[in-house]
Tab-separated table of C-alpha atoms and ligand atoms in Angstrom:
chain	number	residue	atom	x	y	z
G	1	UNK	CA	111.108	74.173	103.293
G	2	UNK	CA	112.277	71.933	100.712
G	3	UNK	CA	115.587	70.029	100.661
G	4	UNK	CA	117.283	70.876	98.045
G	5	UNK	CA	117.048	74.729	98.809
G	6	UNK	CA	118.851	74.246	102.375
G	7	UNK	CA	121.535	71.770	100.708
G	8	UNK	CA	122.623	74.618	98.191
G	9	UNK	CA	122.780	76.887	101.198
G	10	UNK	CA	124.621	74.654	103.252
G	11	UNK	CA	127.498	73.928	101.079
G	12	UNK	CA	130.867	75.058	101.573
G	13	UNK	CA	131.002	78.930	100.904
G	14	UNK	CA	133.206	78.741	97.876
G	15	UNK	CA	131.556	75.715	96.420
G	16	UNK	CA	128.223	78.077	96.777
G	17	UNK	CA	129.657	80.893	95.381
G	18	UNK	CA	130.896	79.125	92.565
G	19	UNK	CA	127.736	77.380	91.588
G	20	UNK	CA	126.350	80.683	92.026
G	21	UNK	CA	128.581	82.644	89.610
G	22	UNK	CA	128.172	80.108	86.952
G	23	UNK	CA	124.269	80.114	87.241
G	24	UNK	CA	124.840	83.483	86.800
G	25	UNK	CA	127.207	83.900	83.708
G	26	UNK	CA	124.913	81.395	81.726
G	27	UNK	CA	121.793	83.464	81.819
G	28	UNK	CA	123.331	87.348	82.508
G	29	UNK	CA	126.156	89.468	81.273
G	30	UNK	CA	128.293	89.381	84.561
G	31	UNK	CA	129.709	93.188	83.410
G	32	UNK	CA	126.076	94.956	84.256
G	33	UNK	CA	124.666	96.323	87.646
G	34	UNK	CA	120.422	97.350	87.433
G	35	UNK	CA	120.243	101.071	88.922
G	36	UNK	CA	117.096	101.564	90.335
G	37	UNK	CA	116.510	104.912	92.333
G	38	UNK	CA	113.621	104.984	94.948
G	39	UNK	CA	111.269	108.030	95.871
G	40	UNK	CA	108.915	108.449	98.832
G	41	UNK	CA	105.858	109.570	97.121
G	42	UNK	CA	103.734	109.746	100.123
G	43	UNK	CA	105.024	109.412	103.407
G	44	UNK	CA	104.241	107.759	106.884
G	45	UNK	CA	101.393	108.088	108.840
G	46	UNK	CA	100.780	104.663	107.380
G	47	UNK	CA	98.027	102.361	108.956
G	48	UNK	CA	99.901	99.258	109.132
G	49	UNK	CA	102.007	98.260	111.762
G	50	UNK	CA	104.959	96.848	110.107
G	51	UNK	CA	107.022	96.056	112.822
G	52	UNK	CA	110.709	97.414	110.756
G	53	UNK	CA	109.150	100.650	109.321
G	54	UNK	CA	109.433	103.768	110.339
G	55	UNK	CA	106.668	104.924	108.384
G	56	UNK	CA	103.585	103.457	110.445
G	57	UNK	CA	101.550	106.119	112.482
G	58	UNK	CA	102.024	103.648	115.476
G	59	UNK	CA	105.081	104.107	116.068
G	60	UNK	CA	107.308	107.812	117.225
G	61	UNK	CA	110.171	107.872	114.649
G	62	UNK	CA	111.860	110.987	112.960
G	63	UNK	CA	109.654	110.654	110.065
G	64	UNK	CA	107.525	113.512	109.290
G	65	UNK	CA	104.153	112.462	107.270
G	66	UNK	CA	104.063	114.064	104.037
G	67	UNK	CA	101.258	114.189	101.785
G	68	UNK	CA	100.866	112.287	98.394
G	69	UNK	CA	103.317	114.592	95.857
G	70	UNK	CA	102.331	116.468	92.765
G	71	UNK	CA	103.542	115.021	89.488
G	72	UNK	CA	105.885	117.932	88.829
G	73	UNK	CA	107.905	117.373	91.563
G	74	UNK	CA	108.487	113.500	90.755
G	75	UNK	CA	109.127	114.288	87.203
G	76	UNK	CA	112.080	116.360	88.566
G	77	UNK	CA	113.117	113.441	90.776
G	78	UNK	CA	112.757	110.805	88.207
G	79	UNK	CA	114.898	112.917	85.478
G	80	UNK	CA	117.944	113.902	87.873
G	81	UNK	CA	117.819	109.863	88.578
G	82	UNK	CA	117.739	109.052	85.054
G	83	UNK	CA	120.607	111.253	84.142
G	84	UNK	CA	122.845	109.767	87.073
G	85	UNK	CA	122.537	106.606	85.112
G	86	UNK	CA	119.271	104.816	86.644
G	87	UNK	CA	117.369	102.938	84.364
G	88	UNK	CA	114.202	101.721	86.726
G	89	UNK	CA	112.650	104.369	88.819
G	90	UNK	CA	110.383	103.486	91.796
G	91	UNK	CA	107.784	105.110	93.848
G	92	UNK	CA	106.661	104.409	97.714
G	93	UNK	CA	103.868	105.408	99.213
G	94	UNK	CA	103.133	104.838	102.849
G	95	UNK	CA	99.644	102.819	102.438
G	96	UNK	CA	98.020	99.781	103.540
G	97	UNK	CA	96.637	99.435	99.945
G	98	UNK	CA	95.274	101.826	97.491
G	99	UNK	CA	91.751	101.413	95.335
G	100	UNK	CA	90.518	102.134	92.342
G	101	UNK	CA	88.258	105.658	91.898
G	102	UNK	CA	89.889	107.148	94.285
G	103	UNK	CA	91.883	110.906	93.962
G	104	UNK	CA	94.564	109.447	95.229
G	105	UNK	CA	94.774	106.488	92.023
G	106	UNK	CA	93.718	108.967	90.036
G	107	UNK	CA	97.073	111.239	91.293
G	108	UNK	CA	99.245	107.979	91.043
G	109	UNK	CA	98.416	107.453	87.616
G	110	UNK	CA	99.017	111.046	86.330
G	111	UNK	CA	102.369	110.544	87.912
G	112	UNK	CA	102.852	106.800	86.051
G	113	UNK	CA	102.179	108.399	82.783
G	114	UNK	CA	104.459	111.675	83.361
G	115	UNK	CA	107.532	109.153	84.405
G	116	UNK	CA	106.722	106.804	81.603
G	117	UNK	CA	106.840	109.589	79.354
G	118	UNK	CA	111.067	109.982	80.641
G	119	UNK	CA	111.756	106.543	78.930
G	120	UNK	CA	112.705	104.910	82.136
G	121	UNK	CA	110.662	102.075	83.685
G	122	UNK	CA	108.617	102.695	86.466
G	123	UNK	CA	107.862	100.819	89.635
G	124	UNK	CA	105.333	101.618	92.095
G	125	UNK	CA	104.765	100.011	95.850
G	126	UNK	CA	101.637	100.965	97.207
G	127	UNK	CA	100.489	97.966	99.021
G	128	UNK	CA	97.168	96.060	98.101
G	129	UNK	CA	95.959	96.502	95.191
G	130	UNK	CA	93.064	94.929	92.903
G	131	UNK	CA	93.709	93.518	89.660
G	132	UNK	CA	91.540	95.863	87.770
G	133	UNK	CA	93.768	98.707	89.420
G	134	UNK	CA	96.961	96.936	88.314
G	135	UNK	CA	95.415	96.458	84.666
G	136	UNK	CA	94.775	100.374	85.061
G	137	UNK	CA	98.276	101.391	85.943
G	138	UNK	CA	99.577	98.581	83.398
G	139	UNK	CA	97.915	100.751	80.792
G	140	UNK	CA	99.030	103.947	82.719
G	141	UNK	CA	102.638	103.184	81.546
G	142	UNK	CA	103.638	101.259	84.899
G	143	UNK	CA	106.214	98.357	84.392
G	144	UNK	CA	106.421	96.673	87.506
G	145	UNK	CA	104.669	96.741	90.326
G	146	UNK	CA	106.802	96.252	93.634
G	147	UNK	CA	104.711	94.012	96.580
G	148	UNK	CA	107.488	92.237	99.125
G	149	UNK	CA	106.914	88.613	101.129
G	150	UNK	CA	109.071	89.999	103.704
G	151	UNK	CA	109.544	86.566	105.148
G	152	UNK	CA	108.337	82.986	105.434
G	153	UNK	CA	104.465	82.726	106.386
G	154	UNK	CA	105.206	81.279	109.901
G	155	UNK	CA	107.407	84.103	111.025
G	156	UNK	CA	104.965	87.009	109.213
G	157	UNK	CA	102.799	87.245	112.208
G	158	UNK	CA	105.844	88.498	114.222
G	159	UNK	CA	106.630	91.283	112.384
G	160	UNK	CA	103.043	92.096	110.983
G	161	UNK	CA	99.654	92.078	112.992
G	162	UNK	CA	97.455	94.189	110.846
G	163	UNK	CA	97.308	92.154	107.849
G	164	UNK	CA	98.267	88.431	106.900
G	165	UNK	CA	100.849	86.813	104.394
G	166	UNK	CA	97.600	85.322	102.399
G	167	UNK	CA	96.885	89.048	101.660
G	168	UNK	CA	100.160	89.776	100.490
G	169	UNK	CA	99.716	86.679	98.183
G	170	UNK	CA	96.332	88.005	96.980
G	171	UNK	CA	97.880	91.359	95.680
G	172	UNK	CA	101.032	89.367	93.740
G	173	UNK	CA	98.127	87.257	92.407
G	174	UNK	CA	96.773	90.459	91.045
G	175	UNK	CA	99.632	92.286	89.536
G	176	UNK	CA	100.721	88.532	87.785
G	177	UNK	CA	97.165	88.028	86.291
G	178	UNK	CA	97.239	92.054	85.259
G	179	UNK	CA	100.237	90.822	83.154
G	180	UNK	CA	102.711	93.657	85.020
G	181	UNK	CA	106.248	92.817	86.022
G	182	UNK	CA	106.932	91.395	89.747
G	183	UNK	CA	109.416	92.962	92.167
G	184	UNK	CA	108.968	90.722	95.263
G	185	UNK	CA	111.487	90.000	98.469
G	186	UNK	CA	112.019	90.528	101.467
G	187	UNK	CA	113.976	91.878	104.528
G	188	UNK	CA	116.638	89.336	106.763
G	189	UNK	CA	117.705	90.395	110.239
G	190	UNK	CA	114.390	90.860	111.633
G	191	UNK	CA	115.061	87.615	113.810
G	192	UNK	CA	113.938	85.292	111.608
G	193	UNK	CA	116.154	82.027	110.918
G	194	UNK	CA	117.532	81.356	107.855
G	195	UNK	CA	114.796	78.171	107.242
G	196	UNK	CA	112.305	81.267	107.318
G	197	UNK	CA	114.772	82.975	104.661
G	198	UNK	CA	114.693	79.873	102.596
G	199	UNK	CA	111.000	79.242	102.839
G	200	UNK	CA	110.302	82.464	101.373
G	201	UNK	CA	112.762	81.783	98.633
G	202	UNK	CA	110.776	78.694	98.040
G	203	UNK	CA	107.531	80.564	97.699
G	204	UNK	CA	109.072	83.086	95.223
G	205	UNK	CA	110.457	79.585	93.122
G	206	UNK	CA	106.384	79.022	93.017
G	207	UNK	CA	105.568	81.800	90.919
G	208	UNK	CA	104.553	81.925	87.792
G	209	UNK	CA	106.201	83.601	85.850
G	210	UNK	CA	108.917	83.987	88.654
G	211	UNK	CA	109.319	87.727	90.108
G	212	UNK	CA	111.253	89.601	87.677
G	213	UNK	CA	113.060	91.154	90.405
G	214	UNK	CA	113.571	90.150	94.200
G	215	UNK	CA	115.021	92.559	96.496
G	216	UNK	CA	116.966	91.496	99.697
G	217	UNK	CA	116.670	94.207	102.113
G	218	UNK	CA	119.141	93.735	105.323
G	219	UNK	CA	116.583	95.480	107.867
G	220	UNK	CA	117.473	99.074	108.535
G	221	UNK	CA	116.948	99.352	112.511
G	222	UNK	CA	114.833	101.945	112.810
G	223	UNK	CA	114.768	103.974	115.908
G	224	UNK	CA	111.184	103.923	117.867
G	225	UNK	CA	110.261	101.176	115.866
G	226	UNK	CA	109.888	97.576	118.056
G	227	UNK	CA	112.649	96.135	115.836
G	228	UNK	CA	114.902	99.294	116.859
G	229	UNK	CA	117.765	96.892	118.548
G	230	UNK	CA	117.937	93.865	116.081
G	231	UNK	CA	121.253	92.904	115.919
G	232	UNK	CA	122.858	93.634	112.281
G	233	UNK	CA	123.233	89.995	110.121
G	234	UNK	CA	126.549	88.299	109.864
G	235	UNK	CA	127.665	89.513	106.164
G	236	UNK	CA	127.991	85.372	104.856
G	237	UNK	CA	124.088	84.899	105.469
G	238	UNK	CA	123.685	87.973	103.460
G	239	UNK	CA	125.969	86.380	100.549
G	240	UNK	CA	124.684	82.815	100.924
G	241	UNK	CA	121.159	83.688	100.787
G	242	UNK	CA	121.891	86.083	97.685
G	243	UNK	CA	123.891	83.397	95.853
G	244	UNK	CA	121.307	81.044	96.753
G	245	UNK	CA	118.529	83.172	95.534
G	246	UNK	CA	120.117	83.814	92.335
G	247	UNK	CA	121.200	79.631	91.853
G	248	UNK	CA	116.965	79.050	92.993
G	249	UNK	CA	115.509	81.941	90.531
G	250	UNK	CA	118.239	82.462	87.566
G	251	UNK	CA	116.481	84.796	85.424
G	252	UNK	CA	115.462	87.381	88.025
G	253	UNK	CA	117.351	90.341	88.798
G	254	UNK	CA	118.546	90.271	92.369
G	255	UNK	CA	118.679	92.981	94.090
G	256	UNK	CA	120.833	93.966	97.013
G	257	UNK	CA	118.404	96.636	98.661
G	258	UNK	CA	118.171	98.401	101.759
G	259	UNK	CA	120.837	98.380	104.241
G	260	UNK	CA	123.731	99.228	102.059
G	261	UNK	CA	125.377	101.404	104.370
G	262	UNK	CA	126.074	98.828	107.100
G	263	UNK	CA	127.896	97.065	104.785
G	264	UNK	CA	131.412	97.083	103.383
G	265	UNK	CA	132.619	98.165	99.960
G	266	UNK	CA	134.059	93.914	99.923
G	267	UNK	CA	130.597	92.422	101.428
G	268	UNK	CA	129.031	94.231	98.507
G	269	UNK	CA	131.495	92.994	95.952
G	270	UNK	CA	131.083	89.659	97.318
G	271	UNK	CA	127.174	90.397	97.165
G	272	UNK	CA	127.701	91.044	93.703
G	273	UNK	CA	130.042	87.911	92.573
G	274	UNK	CA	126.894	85.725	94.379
G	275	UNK	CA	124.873	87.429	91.240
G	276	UNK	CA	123.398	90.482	92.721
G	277	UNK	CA	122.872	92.708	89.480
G	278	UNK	CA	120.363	95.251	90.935
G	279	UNK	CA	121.011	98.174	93.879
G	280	UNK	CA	119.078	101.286	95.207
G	281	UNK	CA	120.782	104.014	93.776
G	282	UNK	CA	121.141	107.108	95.068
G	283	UNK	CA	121.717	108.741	99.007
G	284	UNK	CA	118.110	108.341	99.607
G	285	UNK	CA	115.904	104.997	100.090
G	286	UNK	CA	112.692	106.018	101.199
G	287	UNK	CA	113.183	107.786	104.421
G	288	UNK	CA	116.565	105.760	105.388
G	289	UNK	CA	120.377	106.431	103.550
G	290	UNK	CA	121.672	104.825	100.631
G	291	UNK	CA	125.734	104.841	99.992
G	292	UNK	CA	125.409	108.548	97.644
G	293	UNK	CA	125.403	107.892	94.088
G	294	UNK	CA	129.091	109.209	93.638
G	295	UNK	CA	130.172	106.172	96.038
G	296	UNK	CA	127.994	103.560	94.069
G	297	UNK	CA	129.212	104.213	90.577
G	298	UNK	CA	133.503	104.566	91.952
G	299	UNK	CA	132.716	101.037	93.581
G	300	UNK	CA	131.098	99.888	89.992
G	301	UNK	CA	134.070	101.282	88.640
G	302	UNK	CA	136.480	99.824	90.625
G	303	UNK	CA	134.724	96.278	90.319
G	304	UNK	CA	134.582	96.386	86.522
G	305	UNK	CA	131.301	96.939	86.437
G	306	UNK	CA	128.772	99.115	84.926
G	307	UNK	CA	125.237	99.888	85.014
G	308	UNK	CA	123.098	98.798	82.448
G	309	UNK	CA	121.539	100.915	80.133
G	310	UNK	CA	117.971	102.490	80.500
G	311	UNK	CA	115.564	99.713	78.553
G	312	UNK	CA	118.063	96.963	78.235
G	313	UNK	CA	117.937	93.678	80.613
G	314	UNK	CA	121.621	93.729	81.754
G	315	UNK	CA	121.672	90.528	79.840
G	316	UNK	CA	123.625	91.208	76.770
G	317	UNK	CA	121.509	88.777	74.763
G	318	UNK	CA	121.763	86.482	77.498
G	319	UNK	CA	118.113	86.513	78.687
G	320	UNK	CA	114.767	85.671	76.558
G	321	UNK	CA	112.885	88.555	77.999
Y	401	SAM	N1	103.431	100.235	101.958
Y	401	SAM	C1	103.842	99.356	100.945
Y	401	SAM	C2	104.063	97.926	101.438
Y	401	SAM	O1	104.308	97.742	102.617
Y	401	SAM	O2	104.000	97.029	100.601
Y	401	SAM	C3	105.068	99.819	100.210
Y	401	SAM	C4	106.214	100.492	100.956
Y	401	SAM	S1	107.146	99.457	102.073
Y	401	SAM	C5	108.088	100.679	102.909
Y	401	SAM	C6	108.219	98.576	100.987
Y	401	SAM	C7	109.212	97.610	101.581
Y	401	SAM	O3	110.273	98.301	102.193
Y	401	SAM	C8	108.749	96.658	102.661
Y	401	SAM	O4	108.026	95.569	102.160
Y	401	SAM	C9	110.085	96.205	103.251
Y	401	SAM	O5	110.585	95.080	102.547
Y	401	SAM	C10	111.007	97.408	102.999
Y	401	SAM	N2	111.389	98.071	104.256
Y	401	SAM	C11	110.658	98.953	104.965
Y	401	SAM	N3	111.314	99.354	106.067
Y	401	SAM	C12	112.507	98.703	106.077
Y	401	SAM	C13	113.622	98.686	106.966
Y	401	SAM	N4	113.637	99.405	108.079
Y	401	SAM	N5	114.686	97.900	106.655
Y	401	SAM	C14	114.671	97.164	105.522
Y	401	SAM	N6	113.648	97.134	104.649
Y	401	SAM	C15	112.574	97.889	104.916
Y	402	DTB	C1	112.200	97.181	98.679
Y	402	DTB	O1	112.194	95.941	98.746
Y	402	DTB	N1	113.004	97.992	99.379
Y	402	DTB	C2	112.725	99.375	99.111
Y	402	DTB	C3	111.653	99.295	97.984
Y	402	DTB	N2	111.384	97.886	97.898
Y	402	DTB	C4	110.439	100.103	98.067
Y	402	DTB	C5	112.378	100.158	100.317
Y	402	DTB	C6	113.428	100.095	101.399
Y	402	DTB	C7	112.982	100.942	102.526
Y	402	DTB	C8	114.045	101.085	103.575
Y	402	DTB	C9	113.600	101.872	104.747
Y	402	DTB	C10	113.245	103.290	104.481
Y	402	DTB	O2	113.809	103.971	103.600
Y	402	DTB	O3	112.371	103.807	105.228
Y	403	SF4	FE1	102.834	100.817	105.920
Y	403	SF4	FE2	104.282	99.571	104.022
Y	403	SF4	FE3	105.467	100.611	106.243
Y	403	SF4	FE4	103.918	98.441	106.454
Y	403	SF4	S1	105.859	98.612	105.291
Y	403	SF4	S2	103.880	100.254	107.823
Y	403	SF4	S3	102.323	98.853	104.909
Y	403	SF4	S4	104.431	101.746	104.645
């Protein structure tokens, strides 16, 4: 892990913040928030054996496997989430990958054409893909495609066994070279230390174009999962890595993912004044709570802030792209 990286994160906390905030007012209006609301479009049962999700068949959680869902019901979802003020709507589906010629792709992409056709972007996270099946859903309508690091390559072999960090770089690889948007981050409190935090940071500096979005999931404990009694993060790692995430990659969105709940209304505010501009929105991650969407939009409120609009950057002119 580079130098400089762990010298912004080890400065005092204000002088972070600061440096922080004023990356962030030169390339974003500080007013806007991203709302992006998640659905579970296929759930557990998964192959993998993530060691934080509750959503691999290996492991006996309260998730109950549903099968991939028809386009009519996501429509619904995606509307209702539009109207409560979301402007990126994203899909999960419980698989190791998904390929090309398949019913299932062939189901995901009649569902990427009937959200498209809502005027909201759309995000999908399905795990490995090709890049001939991210040019396909590229052409389907699909904005971004979502594909985490999780952590830094030395710690990914203790929370993963069933497939390897290289492989997660394959599929980024893939949806870059497709020419569809990035959404790539990871998870903190799994254990790791924060050199493993900042060493994935450092990888998502490497890409080019950087991610257009990085999410920075607090893990969720799940019970019956073998990360069921991680101990929850102290709050000013959570802040210090966001600030220095947004001072390390200025131009993406970052967002403040799952684990919401377990934090306070201030940690979040702080969260935000580090130059988080993105949250989950709405009760539901997929399978875990989300603060309801009534809760989200008082605390924008009461923060001054609002979310942006469905199609615009939350730059105000700010930002190039
Ligand atoms: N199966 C696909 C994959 O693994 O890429 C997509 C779905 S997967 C559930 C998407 C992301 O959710 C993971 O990469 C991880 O960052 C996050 N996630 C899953 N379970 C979590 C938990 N318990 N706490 C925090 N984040 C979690
Ligand atoms: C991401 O980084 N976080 C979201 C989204 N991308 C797909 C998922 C969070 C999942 C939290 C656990 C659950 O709901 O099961
Ligand atoms: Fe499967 Fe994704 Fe969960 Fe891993 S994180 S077990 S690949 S659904």
């Amino acid at each position: 892990m580079s130098k400089p990286l762990r010298e912004i994160y080890n400065q005092s906390f204000f002088d972070l913040l600061q440096q922080a905030r004023t990356v962030h007012l030169q390339h974003w209006n500080g007013k806007y928030i991203q709302l992006c609301s998640l659905l579970s479009i296929k759930t557990g049962g998964c192959s993998e054996d993530c060691f934080y999700c509750a959503q691999s068949a290996r492991y006996q959680t309260v998730v109950k496997s549903k099968e991939l869902l028809d386009d009519d019901e996501v429509v619904a979802a995606a509307r209702a989430a539009k109207e409560l003020g979301a402007s990126r709507f994203c899909m999960g589906a419980a698989w190791s990958g998904v390929r090309e010629q398949t019913q299932q792709f062939e189901q995901v992409l009649n569902i990427v054409r009937a959200v498209a056709a809502l005027g909201i972007e759309v995000c999908v996270t399905l795990g490995y893909i090709s890049e001939s099946a991210a040019r396909t859903l590229k052409a389907a309508g699909l904005h971004t495609y979502n594909h985490n690091l999780d952590t830094s390559p030395e710690f990914y072999p203790n929370i993963v066994t069933t497939h390897a960090f290289d492989d997660r770089l394959k599929t980024i690889r893939a949806v870059q070279q497709a020419g569809l948007s990035l959404c790539c981050g990871g998870i903190i409190g799994m254990g790791e230390t924060v050199d493993d935090r900042l060493r994935m940071l450092e990888i998502l500096t490497s890409f080019d174009p950087p991610p257009d979005s990085v999410p920075i999931n607090t893990l969720i404990p799940m019970p019956g999962t073998p990360l069921e009694n991680e101990k929850p993060i102290d709050v000013f790692d959570l802040v210090r890595l966001v600030a220095t995430t947004r001072i390390a990659l200025p131009r993406s969105k970052v967002r403040l993912s799952a684990g919401r709940t377990l934090l306070s209304r201030e940690a979040q505010a702080w969260c935000f004044f580090a130059g988080a501009n993105s949250i989950f929105f709405g009760g539901k991650l997929l399978t875990a709570d989300n603060p309801s969407a009534d809760e989200d939009l008082q605390l924008l409120a009461v923060l001054g802030l609002a979310p942006n609009r469905a199609g615009s950057n939350c730059d105000n002119g700010k930002r190039a792209s």
